[in-house]
Amino acid sequence: MRYISTRGGVRPLSFEDAVMMGLADDGGLLLPESIPTLSPEEIGDLTSLPYPELAFRIISLFATDIPPDILKELIDRSYGTFNHPEITPTVKKSTFYILELFHGPTLAFKDLALQFLGNLFEYLVEKRRSRMNILGATSGDTGSAAIYGLRGKRNINIFILHPQGKVSPIQKLQMTTVTDPNVFNLAVRGTFDDGQRIVKEIFGDLDFKSRHALASINSINWARLVAQIVYYFYAWGKVCRDTSAPEVTFSVPTGNFGDVFAGWLAKRMGLPIAKLVIATNENNILARFVRNGDYSLGKVVETLSPSMDIQVASNFERYLFYIYDRDPGRVCKALETFRNTGAISFSEPELKTISEDFVSDSVTGDETIATIRDFYRQTGYLLDPHTAVGVRAGLRNTGPEQPLVCLATAHPAKFSAAVRLAVGFDPRRPPSLQGIEKREERCHIIEADPETVKEFLARHAL
Ligand SMILES: *Cc1c(COP(=O)(O)O)cnc(C)c1O
């Protein structure tokens, strides 16, 4: 399987090269030349497998240049860190299913991709006898999942910037209590935007970037998406066996369009998915896009589901490539229009194509709180605020006869302030968070200045 760029400016790459490249050299995003498809029989067989075996079979279709025994070992190690035997169990509550994606080391769904990517990076760096210094900025979930994915890896250092005092106490502790020598937490005296700007500026210094073998861990790496396709197959198998329904609808709390795009890939591979619900909070550019073709930039507002406080969804360009019949010229033109005017509009036939796969809905903060409260009263189950957005949007957009699976993207204890608002008490902490305040911390406080961060990197990079 070879990989091409949405902007058409990269010669076809192997899976390994696509993973190492991350963002395509022409500024676009990498995609497989063709999406493999599976027959209903093959899907039936695959979806009865245990999670790691299923992951191996799905990822093998894309990672064709990694020797099977090595790939198997990387996958087994990646999901061996999860604290549930099913990795991503599905539980039935009320009239629908919850796909729990929070049994990894940092209690959020990003572990599914980043545990795998960390092991894959380590393998590739070793194979190429090279080194890697990962640099990223986080507002919360990505940073801790990346740190847990890369801690202790050979020949890789990881540097994560977070805005000092502006991430939740639990999220900060999940990062700073990882004291492996290859992990560097930088608390920036500034905002999340400052951190992002600094990282962008440093990556823009191509000389510095290549001198220090800088790499990024953001959500556009193809390997992250591949790992996320797996749980759609897994959950589909569980629910279809339970209901004998031919199709399932998934509701996906969405920010960067990564998770829900993985669902779309699963559908394209042949998995019988009726609809994918793109569930957004008040940052609703994607909901407006699906509902009336209005992809226009709004201002980012802070909500109770901070991991979805995004306007420009970085993975969206991948979907654009398919809306535009895989024509890189049209992708480039649309992106240019977006840069110049802050909007892209879509034609009636394009909207029709979009609505065959997606519905979308935006959920307010009040609705999020009400959903957590009502659901707890009905079922005794606590939803985190991101999951609650997905549940509300899923229920509002699915008929009673249609099996619905809502993706639970975080454990409620990670977002206890919102849960407390809804039900009046804090969720019980799972073992990995118990006593976290008492653990040793390692963190460097640093000015919000690219030169200062560069100096730090130069001193500590491999
Ligand atoms: C990152 C994240 C999301 C959004 O996922 P995308 O792939 O960016 O759409 C939703 N919920 C939680 C808890 C997250 O951490």
Short mmCIF file of C-alpha atoms and ligand atoms in Angstrom, two decimals:
data_model
loop_
_atom_site.label_atom_id
_atom_site.label_comp_id
_atom_site.label_asym_id
_atom_site.label_seq_id
_atom_site.Cartn_x
_atom_site.Cartn_y
_atom_site.Cartn_z
CA MET A 1 0.00 0.00 0.00
CA ARG A 2 1.36 3.40 -1.03
CA TYR A 3 0.51 6.84 0.31
CA ILE A 4 -0.22 10.07 -1.54
CA SER A 5 -0.86 13.65 -0.49
CA THR A 6 -4.21 15.45 -0.63
CA ARG A 7 -2.34 18.25 -2.43
CA GLY A 8 -0.73 16.01 -5.02
CA GLY A 9 2.87 17.14 -4.45
CA VAL A 10 4.47 14.04 -2.93
CA ARG A 11 5.65 10.96 -4.81
CA PRO A 12 3.94 7.78 -3.51
CA LEU A 13 5.38 6.68 -0.17
CA SER A 14 5.54 3.45 1.81
CA PHE A 15 3.60 3.20 5.11
CA GLU A 16 6.85 3.63 7.05
CA ASP A 17 7.77 6.77 5.16
CA ALA A 18 4.25 8.14 5.53
CA VAL A 19 4.43 7.65 9.32
CA MET A 20 7.83 9.32 9.52
CA MET A 21 6.73 12.22 7.33
CA GLY A 22 3.63 13.06 9.42
CA LEU A 23 2.45 16.18 7.62
CA ALA A 24 3.10 15.75 3.88
CA ASP A 25 6.07 17.73 2.56
CA ASP A 26 3.74 19.71 0.28
CA GLY A 27 1.70 20.84 3.29
CA GLY A 28 -1.11 18.35 2.61
CA LEU A 29 -2.19 15.19 4.43
CA LEU A 30 -1.24 11.65 3.51
CA LEU A 31 -3.79 9.05 2.43
CA PRO A 32 -3.58 5.51 1.02
CA GLU A 33 -3.70 5.33 -2.77
CA SER A 34 -6.80 3.19 -2.41
CA ILE A 35 -8.96 2.19 0.53
CA PRO A 36 -9.05 -1.60 0.94
CA THR A 37 -12.52 -3.14 0.99
CA LEU A 38 -13.74 -6.24 2.79
CA SER A 39 -16.60 -8.58 1.92
CA PRO A 40 -19.46 -9.18 4.40
CA GLU A 41 -18.00 -12.64 5.12
CA GLU A 42 -14.57 -11.21 5.85
CA ILE A 43 -16.14 -8.60 8.10
CA GLY A 44 -18.12 -11.29 9.92
CA ASP A 45 -14.94 -13.28 10.55
CA LEU A 46 -12.85 -10.27 11.62
CA THR A 47 -15.35 -8.87 14.05
CA SER A 48 -15.46 -12.02 16.13
CA LEU A 49 -11.73 -11.74 16.92
CA PRO A 50 -10.23 -10.46 20.18
CA TYR A 51 -9.23 -6.79 19.97
CA PRO A 52 -5.44 -7.15 19.47
CA GLU A 53 -5.95 -9.80 16.76
CA LEU A 54 -8.54 -7.62 15.00
CA ALA A 55 -6.17 -4.63 15.27
CA PHE A 56 -3.42 -6.70 13.67
CA ARG A 57 -5.67 -7.74 10.78
CA ILE A 58 -6.96 -4.22 10.07
CA ILE A 59 -3.62 -2.44 10.47
CA SER A 60 -1.90 -5.08 8.28
CA LEU A 61 -4.03 -3.92 5.36
CA PHE A 62 -2.38 -0.51 5.57
CA ALA A 63 1.08 -1.22 7.04
CA THR A 64 2.06 -3.60 4.28
CA ASP A 65 5.79 -2.91 4.57
CA ILE A 66 6.13 -3.85 8.25
CA PRO A 67 6.97 -7.54 8.78
CA PRO A 68 3.88 -9.27 10.24
CA ASP A 69 5.62 -10.69 13.32
CA ILE A 70 6.98 -7.26 14.20
CA LEU A 71 3.64 -5.56 13.64
CA LYS A 72 1.92 -8.16 15.81
CA GLU A 73 4.40 -7.59 18.61
CA LEU A 74 4.03 -3.77 18.40
CA ILE A 75 0.25 -4.06 18.58
CA ASP A 76 0.24 -6.54 21.45
CA ARG A 77 2.56 -4.30 23.43
CA SER A 78 0.45 -1.21 22.67
CA TYR A 79 -2.80 -2.67 23.94
CA GLY A 80 -1.16 -4.58 26.78
CA THR A 81 -1.14 -1.28 28.72
CA PHE A 82 -4.96 -1.12 28.81
CA ASN A 83 -6.75 -2.03 31.99
CA HIS A 84 -9.74 -3.81 30.45
CA PRO A 85 -9.50 -7.28 28.87
CA GLU A 86 -11.64 -6.14 25.93
CA ILE A 87 -9.56 -2.94 25.40
CA THR A 88 -12.66 -1.09 24.09
CA PRO A 89 -15.73 -2.70 25.70
CA THR A 90 -19.27 -1.83 24.62
CA VAL A 91 -21.87 -1.48 27.35
CA LYS A 92 -25.60 -1.24 26.83
CA LYS A 93 -27.29 1.52 28.80
CA SER A 94 -30.88 2.65 28.37
CA THR A 95 -31.72 2.27 24.66
CA PHE A 96 -28.24 2.49 23.18
CA TYR A 97 -24.62 1.37 23.47
CA ILE A 98 -21.60 3.15 24.87
CA LEU A 99 -18.24 2.29 23.37
CA GLU A 100 -15.78 2.89 26.21
CA LEU A 101 -12.52 4.20 24.75
CA PHE A 102 -11.03 5.31 28.07
CA HIS A 103 -9.35 2.20 29.47
CA GLY A 104 -5.85 3.24 28.39
CA PRO A 105 -3.13 4.76 30.60
CA THR A 106 -4.43 8.36 30.40
CA LEU A 107 -8.14 7.52 30.43
CA ALA A 108 -9.02 9.04 27.05
CA PHE A 109 -9.43 7.66 23.55
CA LYS A 110 -6.20 9.20 22.28
CA ASP A 111 -4.36 6.34 24.01
CA LEU A 112 -5.71 3.91 21.38
CA ALA A 113 -3.68 5.72 18.71
CA LEU A 114 -0.74 7.06 20.68
CA GLN A 115 0.23 3.85 22.46
CA PHE A 116 0.59 2.32 19.00
CA LEU A 117 2.31 5.34 17.43
CA GLY A 118 4.88 5.45 20.26
CA ASN A 119 5.88 1.84 19.69
CA LEU A 120 5.88 2.32 15.94
CA PHE A 121 8.15 5.38 16.19
CA GLU A 122 10.55 3.49 18.43
CA TYR A 123 10.73 0.62 15.93
CA LEU A 124 11.25 2.93 12.95
CA VAL A 125 13.89 5.07 14.70
CA GLU A 126 15.79 1.96 15.68
CA LYS A 127 15.53 0.43 12.23
CA ARG A 128 16.85 3.63 10.64
CA ARG A 129 19.51 4.01 13.33
CA SER A 130 18.33 7.54 13.89
CA ARG A 131 16.90 9.64 16.72
CA MET A 132 13.79 11.71 17.21
CA ASN A 133 12.86 14.72 19.29
CA ILE A 134 9.12 15.12 19.50
CA LEU A 135 7.74 18.60 20.09
CA GLY A 136 4.10 19.45 20.69
CA ALA A 137 1.77 21.88 22.43
CA THR A 138 -1.28 20.68 24.31
CA SER A 139 -4.35 22.04 26.03
CA GLY A 140 -4.81 18.72 27.86
CA ASP A 141 -5.58 15.27 26.48
CA THR A 142 -3.13 14.99 23.62
CA GLY A 143 -0.14 15.91 25.76
CA SER A 144 -0.64 13.25 28.38
CA ALA A 145 -1.53 10.55 25.84
CA ALA A 146 1.60 11.42 23.83
CA ILE A 147 3.78 11.39 26.94
CA TYR A 148 2.46 7.97 27.95
CA GLY A 149 2.94 6.77 24.37
CA LEU A 150 6.59 7.84 24.28
CA ARG A 151 7.83 7.51 27.87
CA GLY A 152 10.93 5.37 28.14
CA LYS A 153 11.26 4.87 24.38
CA ARG A 154 14.80 4.39 23.09
CA ASN A 155 16.38 7.20 21.06
CA ILE A 156 13.32 9.43 21.39
CA ASN A 157 12.83 12.48 23.61
CA ILE A 158 9.49 14.19 23.96
CA PHE A 159 8.89 17.87 24.78
CA ILE A 160 5.34 18.95 25.55
CA LEU A 161 4.33 22.56 26.13
CA HIS A 162 1.26 23.32 28.19
CA PRO A 163 -0.05 26.72 29.31
CA GLN A 164 0.98 27.17 32.96
CA GLY A 165 -2.06 27.15 35.25
CA LYS A 166 -4.50 26.74 32.36
CA VAL A 167 -4.95 22.99 32.09
CA SER A 168 -7.10 21.13 34.61
CA PRO A 169 -5.17 19.95 37.70
CA ILE A 170 -5.66 16.29 36.80
CA GLN A 171 -4.53 16.79 33.22
CA LYS A 172 -1.45 18.65 34.39
CA LEU A 173 -0.57 15.95 36.92
CA GLN A 174 -1.04 13.23 34.33
CA MET A 175 1.77 14.90 32.39
CA THR A 176 4.11 16.13 35.09
CA THR A 177 4.16 12.95 37.18
CA VAL A 178 5.80 11.08 34.30
CA THR A 179 9.43 11.42 35.33
CA ASP A 180 11.16 9.24 32.73
CA PRO A 181 14.39 10.93 31.64
CA ASN A 182 13.19 11.23 28.02
CA VAL A 183 10.08 13.26 28.95
CA PHE A 184 10.21 17.07 29.25
CA ASN A 185 7.17 19.01 30.41
CA LEU A 186 7.37 22.71 29.71
CA ALA A 187 4.86 24.95 31.49
CA VAL A 188 4.69 28.05 29.32
CA ARG A 189 3.96 31.42 30.93
CA GLY A 190 1.15 32.14 28.48
CA THR A 191 -1.91 30.64 26.81
CA PHE A 192 -2.47 27.49 24.76
CA ASP A 193 -2.32 29.66 21.63
CA ASP A 194 1.12 30.92 22.69
CA GLY A 195 2.28 27.30 22.97
CA GLN A 196 0.91 26.44 19.55
CA ARG A 197 2.44 29.54 17.99
CA ILE A 198 5.84 28.73 19.49
CA VAL A 199 5.73 25.15 18.20
CA LYS A 200 4.68 26.31 14.74
CA GLU A 201 7.46 28.88 14.65
CA ILE A 202 10.08 26.33 15.68
CA PHE A 203 8.89 23.83 13.04
CA GLY A 204 9.07 26.68 10.54
CA ASP A 205 12.83 27.01 11.18
CA LEU A 206 13.72 24.15 8.84
CA ASP A 207 17.40 24.28 9.70
CA PHE A 208 16.72 23.94 13.43
CA LYS A 209 14.14 21.26 12.71
CA SER A 210 16.50 19.03 10.76
CA ARG A 211 19.49 19.67 13.05
CA HIS A 212 17.50 18.34 16.01
CA ALA A 213 15.44 15.71 14.15
CA LEU A 214 12.22 17.34 15.35
CA ALA A 215 9.00 15.42 14.84
CA SER A 216 5.41 16.13 15.73
CA ILE A 217 2.78 13.94 17.29
CA ASN A 218 -0.36 15.79 16.28
CA SER A 219 -3.54 14.22 15.03
CA ILE A 220 -2.65 14.29 11.34
CA ASN A 221 -0.30 11.28 11.45
CA TRP A 222 -1.79 8.52 9.30
CA ALA A 223 -0.85 5.82 11.83
CA ARG A 224 -3.15 7.40 14.40
CA LEU A 225 -6.13 7.12 12.09
CA VAL A 226 -5.38 3.52 11.19
CA ALA A 227 -5.37 2.52 14.83
CA GLN A 228 -8.73 4.23 15.33
CA ILE A 229 -10.47 2.32 12.54
CA VAL A 230 -10.18 -0.83 14.63
CA TYR A 231 -12.68 -0.05 17.37
CA TYR A 232 -15.46 0.72 14.89
CA PHE A 233 -15.15 -2.85 13.61
CA TYR A 234 -14.89 -4.24 17.11
CA ALA A 235 -17.99 -2.43 18.41
CA TRP A 236 -19.96 -3.20 15.26
CA GLY A 237 -19.35 -6.91 15.82
CA LYS A 238 -20.56 -6.76 19.42
CA VAL A 239 -23.69 -4.75 18.67
CA CYS A 240 -24.72 -6.65 15.56
CA ARG A 241 -24.45 -9.94 17.36
CA ASP A 242 -26.53 -8.49 20.19
CA THR A 243 -29.30 -6.99 18.04
CA SER A 244 -29.05 -8.85 14.69
CA ALA A 245 -29.47 -5.44 13.07
CA PRO A 246 -27.83 -5.05 9.67
CA GLU A 247 -26.43 -1.58 10.33
CA VAL A 248 -25.27 0.57 13.21
CA THR A 249 -25.09 4.35 13.70
CA PHE A 250 -22.09 5.78 15.55
CA SER A 251 -22.17 9.12 17.35
CA VAL A 252 -18.71 10.65 17.65
CA PRO A 253 -17.74 13.65 19.82
CA THR A 254 -15.65 15.61 17.34
CA GLY A 255 -12.89 18.21 17.39
CA ASN A 256 -10.18 17.67 14.79
CA PHE A 257 -12.30 15.28 12.68
CA GLY A 258 -9.79 12.47 13.31
CA ASP A 259 -11.93 10.01 15.21
CA VAL A 260 -15.00 10.42 13.02
CA PHE A 261 -12.87 10.24 9.85
CA ALA A 262 -11.58 6.87 11.05
CA GLY A 263 -15.25 5.83 11.26
CA TRP A 264 -15.79 7.03 7.71
CA LEU A 265 -12.81 4.96 6.57
CA ALA A 266 -14.35 1.90 8.26
CA LYS A 267 -17.57 2.56 6.37
CA ARG A 268 -15.67 2.88 3.08
CA MET A 269 -13.93 -0.42 3.83
CA GLY A 270 -17.37 -2.02 3.84
CA LEU A 271 -18.45 -1.94 7.48
CA PRO A 272 -22.25 -1.53 7.47
CA ILE A 273 -22.55 1.83 9.21
CA ALA A 274 -25.86 3.61 8.64
CA LYS A 275 -24.71 7.09 9.64
CA LEU A 276 -21.86 8.77 11.48
CA VAL A 277 -23.09 11.53 13.76
CA ILE A 278 -20.57 14.37 13.99
CA ALA A 279 -21.30 15.68 17.48
CA THR A 280 -19.87 19.12 18.25
CA ASN A 281 -20.13 21.55 21.14
CA GLU A 282 -20.74 25.28 20.55
CA ASN A 283 -17.72 25.27 18.22
CA ASN A 284 -19.98 24.07 15.46
CA ILE A 285 -18.25 24.67 12.12
CA LEU A 286 -18.61 20.97 11.22
CA ALA A 287 -22.30 20.89 12.16
CA ARG A 288 -22.96 23.91 9.95
CA PHE A 289 -20.99 22.25 7.16
CA VAL A 290 -23.04 19.05 7.18
CA ARG A 291 -26.37 20.77 7.72
CA ASN A 292 -26.12 23.45 5.05
CA GLY A 293 -22.72 23.32 3.40
CA ASP A 294 -21.52 26.34 5.35
CA TYR A 295 -17.89 25.64 6.23
CA SER A 296 -17.01 29.06 7.62
CA LEU A 297 -14.70 30.04 10.40
CA GLY A 298 -16.15 31.11 13.74
CA LYS A 299 -14.35 32.27 16.87
CA VAL A 300 -13.23 29.49 19.23
CA VAL A 301 -15.30 29.57 22.41
CA GLU A 302 -14.41 27.81 25.65
CA THR A 303 -16.82 25.04 26.58
CA LEU A 304 -17.27 22.21 29.08
CA SER A 305 -15.76 19.81 26.54
CA PRO A 306 -12.38 21.51 25.98
CA SER A 307 -10.85 18.77 23.79
CA MET A 308 -13.41 19.71 21.14
CA ASP A 309 -12.84 23.48 21.28
CA ILE A 310 -11.58 23.63 17.72
CA GLN A 311 -12.70 25.57 14.66
CA VAL A 312 -10.37 24.44 11.89
CA ALA A 313 -10.42 20.64 12.05
CA SER A 314 -6.99 19.52 10.90
CA ASN A 315 -8.16 16.22 9.41
CA PHE A 316 -10.96 17.74 7.38
CA GLU A 317 -8.71 18.14 4.36
CA ARG A 318 -8.65 14.36 4.04
CA TYR A 319 -12.40 14.25 3.62
CA LEU A 320 -12.30 17.17 1.17
CA PHE A 321 -10.05 15.05 -1.05
CA TYR A 322 -12.87 12.51 -1.42
CA ILE A 323 -15.66 15.08 -1.82
CA TYR A 324 -13.63 16.50 -4.70
CA ASP A 325 -13.29 13.09 -6.37
CA ARG A 326 -9.65 12.72 -5.28
CA ASP A 327 -8.61 15.78 -7.29
CA PRO A 328 -5.68 17.56 -5.52
CA GLY A 329 -6.18 20.64 -7.71
CA ARG A 330 -9.69 21.15 -6.37
CA VAL A 331 -8.49 20.57 -2.78
CA CYS A 332 -5.81 23.25 -3.19
CA LYS A 333 -8.28 25.67 -4.72
CA ALA A 334 -10.82 25.18 -1.92
CA LEU A 335 -8.12 25.64 0.74
CA GLU A 336 -6.99 28.83 -0.93
CA THR A 337 -10.55 30.14 -0.94
CA PHE A 338 -10.78 29.23 2.74
CA ARG A 339 -7.54 31.08 3.51
CA ASN A 340 -8.72 34.17 1.65
CA THR A 341 -12.36 34.31 2.71
CA GLY A 342 -12.61 32.10 5.82
CA ALA A 343 -15.26 29.94 4.13
CA ILE A 344 -15.87 27.13 1.64
CA SER A 345 -19.33 26.44 0.27
CA PHE A 346 -20.59 23.20 -1.18
CA SER A 347 -22.94 22.44 -4.05
CA GLU A 348 -26.24 20.53 -3.78
CA PRO A 349 -24.79 17.27 -5.19
CA GLU A 350 -21.82 17.53 -2.82
CA LEU A 351 -24.17 18.10 0.11
CA LYS A 352 -26.11 15.04 -0.91
CA THR A 353 -22.94 12.93 -0.88
CA ILE A 354 -22.00 14.30 2.53
CA SER A 355 -25.44 13.53 3.94
CA GLU A 356 -25.25 9.91 2.81
CA ASP A 357 -22.49 9.34 5.37
CA PHE A 358 -22.90 12.02 8.01
CA VAL A 359 -25.40 13.86 10.13
CA SER A 360 -24.23 16.52 12.50
CA ASP A 361 -25.49 18.40 15.49
CA SER A 362 -24.18 20.98 17.91
CA VAL A 363 -24.84 20.61 21.65
CA THR A 364 -24.78 23.50 24.14
CA GLY A 365 -23.20 23.54 27.59
CA ASP A 366 -26.61 23.48 29.30
CA GLU A 367 -27.63 20.47 27.23
CA THR A 368 -24.35 18.76 28.09
CA ILE A 369 -24.96 19.21 31.82
CA ALA A 370 -28.60 18.11 31.50
CA THR A 371 -27.52 15.00 29.59
CA ILE A 372 -24.99 13.99 32.26
CA ARG A 373 -27.60 14.56 34.99
CA ASP A 374 -30.54 12.83 33.31
CA PHE A 375 -28.47 9.89 32.18
CA TYR A 376 -27.08 9.40 35.66
CA ARG A 377 -30.60 9.47 37.15
CA GLN A 378 -31.88 6.95 34.60
CA THR A 379 -29.00 4.52 34.54
CA GLY A 380 -26.50 5.29 37.34
CA TYR A 381 -23.79 5.71 34.68
CA LEU A 382 -21.62 8.85 34.62
CA LEU A 383 -20.78 10.40 31.25
CA ASP A 384 -17.84 12.74 30.77
CA PRO A 385 -18.83 16.04 29.09
CA HIS A 386 -17.37 15.06 25.68
CA THR A 387 -19.26 11.79 25.69
CA ALA A 388 -22.41 13.62 26.80
CA VAL A 389 -22.22 15.81 23.68
CA GLY A 390 -22.12 12.63 21.58
CA VAL A 391 -25.00 11.03 23.47
CA ARG A 392 -27.26 14.07 23.12
CA ALA A 393 -26.48 14.50 19.40
CA GLY A 394 -26.78 10.76 18.77
CA LEU A 395 -30.19 10.42 20.41
CA ARG A 396 -31.54 13.50 18.65
CA ASN A 397 -30.55 12.18 15.24
CA THR A 398 -31.29 8.46 15.34
CA GLY A 399 -34.63 6.71 15.05
CA PRO A 400 -35.71 4.27 17.79
CA GLU A 401 -35.29 1.21 15.55
CA GLN A 402 -31.69 2.05 14.65
CA PRO A 403 -28.95 0.64 16.93
CA LEU A 404 -26.87 3.56 18.20
CA VAL A 405 -23.31 3.39 19.52
CA CYS A 406 -22.00 6.50 21.29
CA LEU A 407 -18.24 6.76 21.58
CA ALA A 408 -17.15 7.51 25.17
CA THR A 409 -13.94 9.45 24.58
CA ALA A 410 -12.89 10.18 28.17
CA HIS A 411 -13.36 8.84 31.68
CA PRO A 412 -15.62 11.15 33.75
CA ALA A 413 -12.94 11.49 36.47
CA LYS A 414 -10.79 13.45 33.99
CA PHE A 415 -13.42 16.16 33.77
CA SER A 416 -14.78 16.10 37.27
CA ALA A 417 -15.68 19.82 37.41
CA ALA A 418 -18.33 19.43 34.71
CA VAL A 419 -19.60 16.20 36.23
CA ARG A 420 -19.88 17.86 39.64
CA LEU A 421 -21.92 20.68 38.09
CA ALA A 422 -24.35 18.10 36.75
CA VAL A 423 -24.72 15.64 39.61
CA GLY A 424 -23.28 17.43 42.64
CA PHE A 425 -20.40 15.05 43.38
CA ASP A 426 -17.05 14.05 41.95
CA PRO A 427 -16.78 10.79 39.98
CA ARG A 428 -14.80 8.07 41.70
CA ARG A 429 -11.21 8.03 40.55
CA PRO A 430 -9.87 4.96 38.82
CA PRO A 431 -6.66 3.50 40.33
CA SER A 432 -4.34 5.36 37.93
CA LEU A 433 -5.50 8.70 39.35
CA GLN A 434 -5.60 7.76 43.01
CA GLY A 435 -2.99 9.63 44.98
CA ILE A 436 -1.67 11.34 41.86
CA GLU A 437 -1.19 14.60 43.82
CA LYS A 438 1.37 12.87 46.02
CA ARG A 439 3.57 11.60 43.21
CA GLU A 440 6.86 13.16 42.25
CA GLU A 441 6.54 15.81 39.52
CA ARG A 442 8.96 17.06 36.90
CA CYS A 443 8.21 20.24 34.99
CA HIS A 444 10.16 23.24 33.71
CA ILE A 445 8.57 26.68 33.75
CA ILE A 446 9.51 28.69 30.71
CA GLU A 447 8.80 32.08 29.09
CA ALA A 448 6.39 32.15 26.14
CA ASP A 449 9.19 32.92 23.74
CA PRO A 450 10.34 30.72 20.82
CA GLU A 451 14.03 31.53 21.32
CA THR A 452 13.92 30.47 24.97
CA VAL A 453 12.16 27.21 24.04
CA LYS A 454 14.70 26.60 21.26
CA GLU A 455 17.55 27.05 23.72
CA PHE A 456 15.94 24.52 26.02
CA LEU A 457 15.49 22.08 23.15
CA ALA A 458 19.06 22.51 21.96
CA ARG A 459 20.31 21.68 25.43
CA HIS A 460 18.10 18.62 25.99
CA ALA A 461 17.51 17.17 22.53
CA LEU A 462 19.07 13.84 21.59
C1 LIG B 1 -9.39 14.70 21.23
C2 LIG B 1 -10.69 14.44 21.87
C3 LIG B 1 -11.90 14.50 21.14
C4 LIG B 1 -11.96 14.92 19.68
O1 LIG B 1 -11.39 13.98 18.82
P1 LIG B 1 -10.99 14.38 17.32
O2 LIG B 1 -10.30 13.20 16.75
O3 LIG B 1 -10.07 15.57 17.48
O4 LIG B 1 -12.23 14.74 16.61
C5 LIG B 1 -13.08 14.18 21.82
N1 LIG B 1 -13.08 13.85 23.13
C6 LIG B 1 -11.95 13.79 23.85
C7 LIG B 1 -12.02 13.43 25.29
C8 LIG B 1 -10.71 14.08 23.26
O5 LIG B 1 -9.58 14.01 23.99
#
